[in-house]
Structure formats: structure tokens, C-alpha cells
Amino acid sequence: MNSLTDVLDGRWGDIRRDIRAQVADAKFREPIGLGVEEHRAQVLEQLQELAKTGRPRLGFPEEYGGSGDIGGSVVSFEMLGLGDLSLMVKAGVQWGLFGGAVELLGTREHHERLLRPIMDLDLPGCFAMTESGHGSDVQHLRTTATYDPDAREFVVETPDAGARKDYIGNAARDGRMAVVFAQLVTKGESRGVHAFLVPIRDEDGNPMPGVRIEDCGPKAGLNGVDNGRLWFDRVRIPRTSLLNRYGDVAEDGTYSSPIESDGRRFFTMLGTLVRGRISVAGSAGSATKRALTIAVRYGEKRRQFRRPGETDEVVVLDYLAHQRKLLPALATTYALHFAQEELVASLHELQSGGEPDEIRQRELESRAAGLKAVSTWHATSTIQAAREACGGAGYLAENILPALKADTDVFTTFEGDNTVLLQLVAKGLLTSYKDQFQDLSPLATARFVAEQFVGAVIERTAARKVVERIIDASPGRDDDDVLFDRAWQLKLFEDREAHVLDGVARRLRQATEENAFEVFNAAQDHVLRAGRVHVDRMVLEAFVAAVDRCEDGETKDLLSRVCDLYVLANIEADRAWFLEHGRLTSPRGKAVVAAVNDLCRELRPHARTLVDAFAIPEQFLSAPIISE
Amino acid sequence: MNSLTDVLDGRWGDIRRDIRAQVADAKFREPIGLGVEEHRAQVLEQLQELAKTGRPRLGFPEEYGGSGDIGGSVVSFEMLGLGDLSLMVKAGVQWGLFGGAVELLGTREHHERLLRPIMDLDLPGCFAMTESGHGSDVQHLRTTATYDPDAREFVVETPDAGARKDYIGNAARDGRMAVVFAQLVTKGESRGVHAFLVPIRDEDGNPMPGVRIEDCGPKAGLNGVDNGRLWFDRVRIPRTSLLNRYGDVAEDGTYSSPIESDGRRFFTMLGTLVRGRISVAGSAGSATKRALTIAVRYGEKRRQFRRPGETDEVVVLDYLAHQRKLLPALATTYALHFAQEELVASLHELQSGGEPDEIRQRELESRAAGLKAVSTWHATSTIQAAREACGGAGYLAENILPALKADTDVFTTFEGDNTVLLQLVAKGLLTSYKDQFQDLSPLATARFVAEQFVGAVIERTAARKVVERIIDASPGRDDDDVLFDRAWQLKLFEDREAHVLDGVARRLRQATEENAFEVFNAAQDHVLRAGRVHVDRMVLEAFVAAVDRCEDGETKDLLSRVCDLYVLANIEADRAWFLEHGRLTSPRGKAVVAAVNDLCRELRPHARTLVDAFAIPEQFLSAPIISE
């Protein structure tokens, strides 16, 4: 069913098709049974091959040899997620994080000197932000870069054990330079976290003087990526090593910045790096699609237990319990795909044209945070279900699922811990984008909410117009078929979000200077829920808009049923809330459960079509359980 | 808090303490960073060390040099689960499955010849039941063992690709003999699945003539276990190689058995092997305890984000969201521990004294199936939560969680797929233990239910007396404190089970010869739910009985609050059902959520005490994140 693939491929369909064709030629080897060092070597080799294609250039500016296609760049990371995820992550470190930091936090001199060697992989680099003691609260990193006006140099220092840089990709083996995030100190004053270029290895691969490097060793997954730890013992770097787009130090040590507040400046700097988070969400989606494709194909092939009166055994995907494991997850994967596509489009629009509008930038960051959290948790649970649905065969490395599971596991806590990210989403909704927006301290949150909560913010997403049209056109109804009424579904999600947000705001308004932490902490589960239901609404709207723009009638009908399954499975999982808040009656609650079962049965014959539409190149599906 | 450990250690406390002391001396190495072959070699070496201790002898009869302590034997497998789970599984294959099959399915001649070399590991063996084509539906295995009266031999044959033996532990490298499950054919008639002793390797480790062996290769985890595949090409074995306790073939080929029905005979044979399933549940619990101990200790040490007005950052376990990740899971781990202890005691009573009562044996099998399913799913989700609660550090192999996660993953589908096991539980409840009890075909289920459903069966567990006393003594109340009233909690769980079972029975009664499969399949989620809520009730009762027998007042109070958290978190997760069925009002549903939050806050200061009470030897907790 070509047309379903077309709908999924969307705006960057050309890039997706090109990559599929390229990949079909390339030698791709599953890293099954490789030791850590062999795996790292294989991934570096693949990274070098990748550097020869144009893809790493996609996201960089045309004046330095790039293609300036930001959306295309993110989509190409997403497509890399169909293969060995170590390669995706290593490419993300090199071109997304390291290259992205140089591009977005540096200025012309840095661009001219570094972007080409970065794109060509002549300068392998690291993104050294996280420290052992600070992962989520990166505003309080402890590494320092103190300006010495006499030498016109910064002195980079790891002041204590907790300040070592930790889990840094590309550090243990291959990186030669690192973008190091450190507290900038000049004239005895700290100016907050800034990014500095620090050479960590010489041409021969030996650590630079004063730099200590340690290997993080084997990990649960992603063992093709060489994560390491870095310590700096009074390492001197030239003044111009400061990536100085958002803050600079003159030769005499005078600090200047276009943004006055240290906090706001730092979060503006962080915000420019939002692509990384979006790419993680996208590749989590790719891994999920691959796992579902394997599990569905196996589920159509595997037979167990005879049906009375028949000699053939029953295909396991014909069992309701098996459908329940896979089909709602498949529907959610479709939903997240369309939400991702819309997010990438927003990113593209925003970053393609000059200095972005600040409010839209923060909306984008909030949506990226939320979708990353929801997509990566969805990946973890779906890949787990896919593994279980393949039984013992799913546990064998040769059948790919073990690597998918182990590799994506860390997605839920890297590039932002999901729990922290959902809080950030909720906070964004509550504080209507004031200055301290991203300062996550409970006091700041509670205070802002107390002062100026203005109700749920509906962002200007592309989907909103479609949603409003559908809601306006709905006659309103109240029979049991209402469950399948798109306007009813949309209003239910909208209403849930508004109600939850309103409740959180009411609780947080009780905060005073003295009890702010306690009030915030007591409501933390409620705050997280607000973030979650907001993302759910956003995801549904993107799915609805995708169904709406689908032109082929048959495809549209199928997609519409998949959308129903996404909605109703979501309501089913959360129906305690709907019941408690009078949004569903008991009989209708039960009707939701029955409707999910009905939809599973109805979509069962289309399961193969739905996974085939992901058009995953066959070489990424070389699992003996589905090919033998 | 010694006394809490005493309560947990329970009836086999001496064995637990002995093992802790033994283990403290033994060299235990985490298998971090080992390749598959190195890991296998290390585990074999540890297995040989283990053979020198008395522990493998615990479960075998005294007349052959064993200790005849069946409960103690299962507890010792549970304790092995605190270390490298590959060793636990390999020991389980050798002494539990292989040795257990010889003991329980064989007769005196087999015992005299084989039990000593098995206990001493002079004869490493395999348990070759699963085939590529049949994992859950083992009654329909396709390997054949055809009796040849002229040669007085059985001819063992793999008739097709799907009949190869698959995932067989100990087969790829070390096993010399296998207990092979095959369809016994004599005088042209098939008599169902029986177990046969088949040598697979000679003294030098070469495959025996006609036996083909293949390595399953690397797996998601448990790489210290050498799983393999076996094919038999007309392999001849003596007539006496049939493990003939439940069925025998005379020299002339005449078949005889104390049990007439082929199906019933097979499930009786399977039933004797229930220890394996119980041991898996126990070691899943051990791995869960280890993960929680690491995560709680880290959660008390790790700080992130400042509290307003303070310089120290907040300990992450002080955050409600973090407590929510770990404490309800910790409470459930306690609950499952006590349910496991009770299950082991039942097994011990039943298998220690002669031929067991058939009904009690089937009750035991049903409880073992249910607890195995619930415990292993709980392990998977809790270890996942523990990993996420430790962030990037939790992803490093040195911090143990990756191995716990990868190793326990397969527990949900081996020794019985959890989904199939829960169905078996439900079926047991519905069919009141008739002959076809374990025949899982939908027709049989539906038919039996239609004919003779007799209402929920309350088994005679040790906990029941305590439960009835508590319920009888309750005055009955209806304020919000009722949530903490033990009698109310118990009645709620009992009532849920009865109602769900009743509903399932009503649906299945509609089955006719023609629509049996459809009726059963449409209700499959309902059937699984019946199994699940039954197990939940059983687990709660075991927990309540444990609190009841606790003598120290302070310990008892703490345990009682942990029990409250178990109950209320369970109700919270399932409160849609309670609301839909009028068992909770909306305000009380919300009160349950608030109570879980309150209990998290209240138990937070005791979190360390609660994990320390597991008394896990420190060498199993050598994770740098909690020791550095």
C-alpha cells in the first residue's frame, strides 16, 4: 500500500526515499556478538562512510558547504535510527551536538575554522556537558573556566570529583576536541555556564596535557559509542576558544552579552540545541517501528494451539491477548510519527529564518521535551512487548530485539531525563513563558504560578486549524458511537488537559516563600500528569491533521481507524480519571474497553499492511525468526 | 533492623543465613565486560564450586545422598538469584530441571545410576522440552521416540525443522546427556509425550552419532548459559532410557501406565516439575530486591536541584516522583516475598510426604503459575524503574542494573509464557480441577465452564485462617480511614476476584461447539484479568498473614504500612474497574491516589531500612554509584 507510506513519509519523503535507496547499497552489519572494542571500531568505520555521503552536511549552513536543510537533517537522524543505534548516537554526538554547538553557540571565526573538518569527520569531537554530580540541573555544573587577562587565556578546571565530565560520547576513544560547558569566571565574577572549545587529544590520540580521560566501560547497550569521563587540571585555552555568540570576554576580561540574565542566557544557549532532543524522539520512533515490524511479521507466522476441529494451529496474532500487546502500541507509534513530523516542520520553519521569535522558540522547546519523553517511554514499553510477543526467539541476539531494547533504554534518561522533561512541559504551560521559564527550582515555579497563571495555553500548531474545523462541524451526539466521533475525542482530550492544568495551578497557588518546596513536591505527580496529558492532546491533533490531509479514500479510512485505536486505548488506560471526573459514565467506561477489543479485531487483518507501510529496508529486518 | 530481616527470612532462615555466610567467603566476580565464551567458562567454574557445597543436594532424596529438603532447595535457588543470574539458571538446568526430571519421572534404576553423578556435576545434562515450533503448547511436541521391539530400543527422531529442540540450556557447550521430551510411539500407536534419556556428547565433548548440536549464540542476557539446539537423526537408545514412572513399555512393546488419559498423564508429569517455576519466581524476587537496594541507596545519596534558601541540593529520594517510582514497587516486592515463602512451604509439605493429594497438587501448580507470572513481570518493570531512577549511571555495566535487567527479561516468557500461565490460573479457577484442567484448548475451557462452573474457589492456604479472623473481627466502617482498614482491603480484593470470575464464567457459558474459539478469544483479556486478580488476592493474604505473625511491635507497624502501600497502589492502578463497578466512589478513588502519596512520604524515611532488611551480601552490591 504505497499511499500509506507516502502519507507517513510526508514532507521530507524525498530524503527518506533517498536514504532507503542508499542504505540498500551500503554494507550494513548487525553488531551481534561483537565485543565492545570491535563494535566501537565498526561504528567508527560506518561513521567515516557516512561522512562521505552528503547527509551529515544537511543541517549545516550553505556558506560552509552544508545544505541548510534543518528538517531534512533531523529526518536523516531519524532514518539512521533504523539501523545500529550506536551509529545514530555517534553521528548525533559528532554532527548534532558537537557540530551543532560550534555552529549555534560559536561565531564566524569558529565556523570558518571548524565546520568543514567537523562535517568531514577530520575533527572528531565531544559534547562535554553532563558531570557526575549534575545531569538534570546543568545550570549548576561545577567545572570552571577562569579568564586570565595576562595570558589572554581561559583556565579550565575540574574542582572536585563530582565535577568530572561523565558519559561523554566520543570521549573514551575517538574524540580530539570537546565543547566543554563550564562556569565562566572573569574579574572574580561568575557569569554562568558557557561553552568552550578544549582540545582533548593530539593527532596521535594521546590525551593533551592536563586532560585526564577514562573509559566508562561496557554499558547496557550502545556499546559502539565510546563514552568516557574527562577531568581538566588547569588546562589553558586561548580566549577565542569561548563559543561567544551569547556572551564574550574582551582581552581585558570585560564580560559582555546580548542577554542580561545569566539564567536566561544559559537557557537560550541550551534552547538552540533542541535538535538533539527532537532527533532522539525520532530515532526512538524508528526503533519502535522496527521492533513492531518484526513482532507483527512473527505474529502472523507463529502458530500455537489448535482451534477445535481444525488441524492447523492458530496464528498467534489471531489471539486477542496478542493483538492487545501489539496493536494499540502500533496505533500509538503512528500517532507519535505524525506528531514528530509536525515538530520537525516547526523546528525547520523556526531555525531556517534568522533570529527566531522567542515565544515560538520556547513553545518548540516545550513540545520537543514532551514528545521526547512520551516517545522514548513508548519505545521502551513497546520494544519490551515486542520481545515478549516473540517469546524465547525474541531473546536471541540474532533476532535484533535485544539490541533494540538495550540500546533505546537510555533514551528515557539522556538528552533530558523524561521525568524532568515532563515537568518542564507543565511549567511552560503554567508560567506563560516568562523569563524564568526554564529555571526548574520549585520556588520559581510555585511563585510564578501563584502570581500569573493565565490558563492553558494552546499553541499555534499546524494541526490546530484542522482540529477547530472538525470540532465546529460536529453536530454533537450522545449515543455510544460517540466514542468514534472525532470531535468528541478531540474535545475530551482538550478538556482533560484544561482540567488537569487548572487543578495543578490551584494547588500551586497555595505556595508561600516558606512552603514552596513542600507544596510543589506534594503536587509533583499532578504536575507530571499535566505535562503528559498536554502531550497526548498535541499528539492526537497531529494525527487528526494527518488523517485529514490524506487523499486516498481507502488509506484515509484505515488511518482513521488506527487513530480511533490510539484515542480509545489512551482513554482506556486513563479511564479512572475520566470516571472520577464525570467525563465517562460507568457503562461508557466499559464500552471503551469493548471498543478497543473491537478495533483490535478489526485492524488485525491490516496489521501487516500497517507495519509494511513503514518501509523499513529489508536488511534491517534480517532476523531469522521472520525470514527462516 | 534485625527483626525485619528475621520476618523476611522466615522458615528457611537458617539456610538463608548459611548461604549468606558461605557467599561472603566465595570468590564472586561480576561478569562485566566478559565475552560470551569467557562468561560461559566462568559460570561453569562457579557451578563446579557450587557442586562441592551441599546445596545442590538439598532437594534430592536422602537415600541417594541428598538432604530431602525440598523447600530449602528452592530457597537456595532463590538465594543464588542474588548473584549472577546465569549461574542460577545453569544450576537450575542441571539440578532442578535435568536432575528433577530424572528423580521425579524416573524410577529406582535411574536414580541409582544417575542421581549421584548429577548432584556432583559429573554428568552435566539438559532438559530438552521446548521445540522451535512448540513452546507453550508442549503437549503437541513433534519429536518422536518410536519403540523397536526387535532391538528393544527407542528410535528418537526430529521429523521436521520445527521439531528441533531449541533454547536448551547446557546444550551448546557442556551437556552430556539430555532428558528429551518426545511423542512415545509403540505398536504403531502414539501415547503422548514422555521423557527419555539421550546421551548427546561423549566423554570428549563430541556430539554422539545422529545428534546435531547448534549454538543459539549471543542472547539479550544470561550469556553465561550455553543455550543450544538439538536435532536427532534416528538416534537409538535402550528401552530403559524411558523415564518410566508414569508410563512404561514392556520388552514386547506393550504400553502401560497408572494414568489412563494421555493428556492427564502428561500434565501429571509436568506438574511434578513445578519447582522450576517456583524457583524462577523466587530468583526474580532476588534480582528485584538487588535492583531496589541499589536504586534506594543511590536515591539517598544523589542530590539534584536546590531547595529555596538552602545551599545543599535535595536528595532525589525526597522528591515525590522518585518515591513513586520506587516505593510502591518496594512494597509489592515485600508482598511477593511473603507469597513466595508461603508457596514454597506448600510445595515442601506436598512433595515431602509420599504421593501428593491430586487436588492440592493442582492448586499448587496454579498458584505457582500465577505467582511466577506476576513476580517476573514485576521484576521487569521494577528493574526498569530502578535503572531509570539511577539515570546514566544506571546504564553503565559497572553499576549492575544492566545485567539484572537483561538477565531477568526472559523470565517473563520462559518456564511458561506469562500470558499462557495467567490463563492457566483462570482456567483452574473456572473448571474446578477436572481432568482436562491443564489442556489449554479454548474448546475445552469453554466447554467445561459451560457445563460446570461452580464459583470462585478459595484455596486452603495457610493465610486463609488469619484472613478470616481479621474479616470477622472487623466492625465495618465507612469513613475515609476505611482505606487503611485491613478487613475492608481484604474484602475488596476478594470481592473483585469473585466478580471478575463470575463475569468471565457468564461470558464463556455462551460457547457452543461452533463458536467456542470465538467466544473464548473475545473474552481473553477478561480471562487474563481473572487470573491476575486471583493472584493479587492470594499475595495480599500472604502479606497480611506475615504482618500478623510478626511479634516485634515496631517492626509490625512498619510492615503494616508497607502492606497498606501495596494494597493502595494496587487499587490505584486498577481503580477504573473499582469505579466502573461501583466499588469506589469518585471521591474515594481520588482519596486512594492521595493515600498512596501520603504513604510514600511516610515510608520515605524507612526506605533504607526496608531494603537493608533484604540483607543482600555486600559483594553483590559493589556498584560504584553506591560505594564511591
Tab-separated table of N, CA and C in Angstrom, chain A residues 254-306:
chain	number	residue	atom	x	y	z
A	254	THR	N	36.708	42.010	30.337
A	254	THR	CA	35.356	42.561	30.469
A	254	THR	C	34.351	41.629	29.803
A	255	TYR	N	33.292	41.320	30.548
A	255	TYR	CA	32.275	40.410	30.021
A	255	TYR	C	31.169	41.186	29.326
A	256	SER	N	30.665	40.664	28.229
A	256	SER	CA	29.520	41.294	27.566
A	256	SER	C	28.599	40.225	27.009
A	257	SER	N	27.320	40.544	26.930
A	257	SER	CA	26.348	39.582	26.403
A	257	SER	C	25.117	40.308	25.923
A	258	PRO	N	24.494	39.802	24.852
A	258	PRO	CA	23.216	40.394	24.417
A	258	PRO	C	22.071	40.061	25.375
A	259	ILE	N	22.287	39.114	26.275
A	259	ILE	CA	21.218	38.713	27.205
A	259	ILE	C	21.714	38.961	28.617
A	260	GLU	N	20.943	39.744	29.368
A	260	GLU	CA	21.446	40.172	30.656
A	260	GLU	C	21.439	39.077	31.724
A	261	SER	N	20.293	38.405	31.870
A	261	SER	CA	20.181	37.397	32.943
A	261	SER	C	21.030	36.170	32.632
A	262	ASP	N	21.827	35.755	33.627
A	262	ASP	CA	22.660	34.564	33.444
A	262	ASP	C	21.806	33.336	33.123
A	263	GLY	N	20.717	33.203	33.860
A	263	GLY	CA	19.859	32.034	33.669
A	263	GLY	C	19.246	32.040	32.284
A	264	ARG	N	18.693	33.196	31.913
A	264	ARG	CA	18.023	33.262	30.626
A	264	ARG	C	19.007	33.035	29.483
A	265	ARG	N	20.207	33.568	29.649
A	265	ARG	CA	21.231	33.372	28.624
A	265	ARG	C	21.550	31.887	28.460
A	266	PHE	N	21.724	31.239	29.604
A	266	PHE	CA	22.078	29.821	29.547
A	266	PHE	C	20.972	29.015	28.877
A	267	PHE	N	19.735	29.308	29.241
A	267	PHE	CA	18.651	28.521	28.648
A	267	PHE	C	18.411	28.882	27.185
A	268	THR	N	18.783	30.090	26.809
A	268	THR	CA	18.748	30.429	25.382
A	268	THR	C	19.793	29.599	24.633
A	269	MET	N	20.965	29.496	25.236
A	269	MET	CA	22.014	28.676	24.626
A	269	MET	C	21.557	27.219	24.504
A	270	LEU	N	21.028	26.698	25.589
A	270	LEU	CA	20.532	25.317	25.573
A	270	LEU	C	19.452	25.128	24.525
A	271	GLY	N	18.593	26.129	24.450
A	271	GLY	CA	17.438	26.034	23.562
A	271	GLY	C	17.831	25.862	22.116
A	272	THR	N	18.943	26.468	21.722
A	272	THR	CA	19.357	26.327	20.330
A	272	THR	C	19.683	24.874	19.998
A	273	LEU	N	19.952	24.090	21.046
A	273	LEU	CA	20.381	22.700	20.827
A	273	LEU	C	19.210	21.723	20.812
A	274	VAL	N	18.027	22.254	20.644
A	274	VAL	CA	16.810	21.449	20.722
A	274	VAL	C	16.767	20.318	19.679
A	275	ARG	N	17.502	20.473	18.598
A	275	ARG	CA	17.522	19.434	17.551
A	275	ARG	C	17.882	18.054	18.088
A	276	GLY	N	18.798	18.030	19.035
A	276	GLY	CA	19.254	16.749	19.584
A	276	GLY	C	18.099	15.988	20.192
A	277	ARG	N	17.313	16.706	20.989
A	277	ARG	CA	16.174	16.079	21.655
A	277	ARG	C	15.156	15.584	20.621
A	278	ILE	N	14.940	16.395	19.590
A	278	ILE	CA	13.973	16.005	18.554
A	278	ILE	C	14.488	14.779	17.797
A	279	SER	N	15.800	14.741	17.568
A	279	SER	CA	16.369	13.589	16.863
A	279	SER	C	16.245	12.311	17.681
A	280	VAL	N	16.400	12.430	18.998
A	280	VAL	CA	16.244	11.250	19.855
A	280	VAL	C	14.806	10.733	19.788
A	281	ALA	N	13.857	11.649	19.850
A	281	ALA	CA	12.452	11.229	19.738
A	281	ALA	C	12.226	10.505	18.416
A	282	GLY	N	12.792	11.056	17.349
A	282	GLY	CA	12.617	10.454	16.027
A	282	GLY	C	13.243	9.077	15.927
A	283	SER	N	14.433	8.932	16.454
A	283	SER	CA	15.056	7.610	16.309
A	283	SER	C	14.457	6.600	17.274
A	284	ALA	N	13.932	7.059	18.398
A	284	ALA	CA	13.164	6.141	19.256
A	284	ALA	C	11.985	5.590	18.449
A	285	GLY	N	11.361	6.461	17.663
A	285	GLY	CA	10.259	6.030	16.804
A	285	GLY	C	10.716	4.999	15.791
A	286	SER	N	11.883	5.217	15.203
A	286	SER	CA	12.389	4.259	14.208
A	286	SER	C	12.619	2.890	14.824
A	287	ALA	N	13.219	2.875	16.011
A	287	ALA	CA	13.485	1.594	16.674
A	287	ALA	C	12.173	0.891	17.022
A	288	THR	N	11.195	1.678	17.437
A	288	THR	CA	9.887	1.111	17.771
A	288	THR	C	9.246	0.483	16.535
A	289	LYS	N	9.338	1.175	15.408
A	289	LYS	CA	8.761	0.646	14.160
A	289	LYS	C	9.441	-0.660	13.754
A	290	ARG	N	10.735	-0.699	13.950
A	290	ARG	CA	11.468	-1.910	13.581
A	290	ARG	C	11.043	-3.075	14.474
A	291	ALA	N	10.923	-2.809	15.766
A	291	ALA	CA	10.508	-3.869	16.693
A	291	ALA	C	9.099	-4.361	16.357
A	292	LEU	N	8.196	-3.429	16.066
A	292	LEU	CA	6.819	-3.817	15.753
A	292	LEU	C	6.745	-4.585	14.442
A	293	THR	N	7.569	-4.193	13.475
A	293	THR	CA	7.570	-4.905	12.200
A	293	THR	C	7.976	-6.364	12.417
A	294	ILE	N	9.024	-6.558	13.210
A	294	ILE	CA	9.465	-7.925	13.491
A	294	ILE	C	8.383	-8.704	14.238
A	295	ALA	N	7.815	-8.074	15.267
A	295	ALA	CA	6.836	-8.791	16.093
A	295	ALA	C	5.560	-9.105	15.317
A	296	VAL	N	5.125	-8.175	14.483
A	296	VAL	CA	3.896	-8.422	13.714
A	296	VAL	C	4.135	-9.510	12.657
A	297	ARG	N	5.270	-9.431	11.981
A	297	ARG	CA	5.548	-10.483	10.987
A	297	ARG	C	5.635	-11.857	11.664
A	298	TYR	N	6.280	-11.885	12.817
A	298	TYR	CA	6.385	-13.152	13.545
A	298	TYR	C	5.000	-13.595	14.019
A	299	GLY	N	4.226	-12.656	14.482
A	299	GLY	CA	2.877	-12.963	14.981
A	299	GLY	C	1.965	-13.513	13.903
A	300	GLU	N	2.283	-13.209	12.655
A	300	GLU	CA	1.481	-13.739	11.537
A	300	GLU	C	1.979	-15.101	11.077
A	301	LYS	N	3.149	-15.486	11.574
A	301	LYS	CA	3.795	-16.696	11.096
A	301	LYS	C	3.736	-17.782	12.166
A	302	ARG	N	3.910	-17.363	13.389
A	302	ARG	CA	3.960	-18.280	14.512
A	302	ARG	C	2.569	-18.832	14.808
A	303	ARG	N	2.495	-20.132	14.995
A	303	ARG	CA	1.223	-20.759	15.332
A	303	ARG	C	1.371	-21.474	16.663
A	304	GLN	N	0.331	-21.506	17.450
A	304	GLN	CA	0.378	-22.247	18.703
A	304	GLN	C	-1.048	-22.574	19.148
A	305	PHE	N	-1.270	-23.785	19.513
A	305	PHE	CA	-2.562	-24.349	19.957
A	305	PHE	C	-3.539	-24.474	18.783
A	306	ARG	N	-4.203	-25.624	18.800
A	306	ARG	CA	-5.168	-25.876	17.735
A	306	ARG	C	-6.520	-25.291	18.059
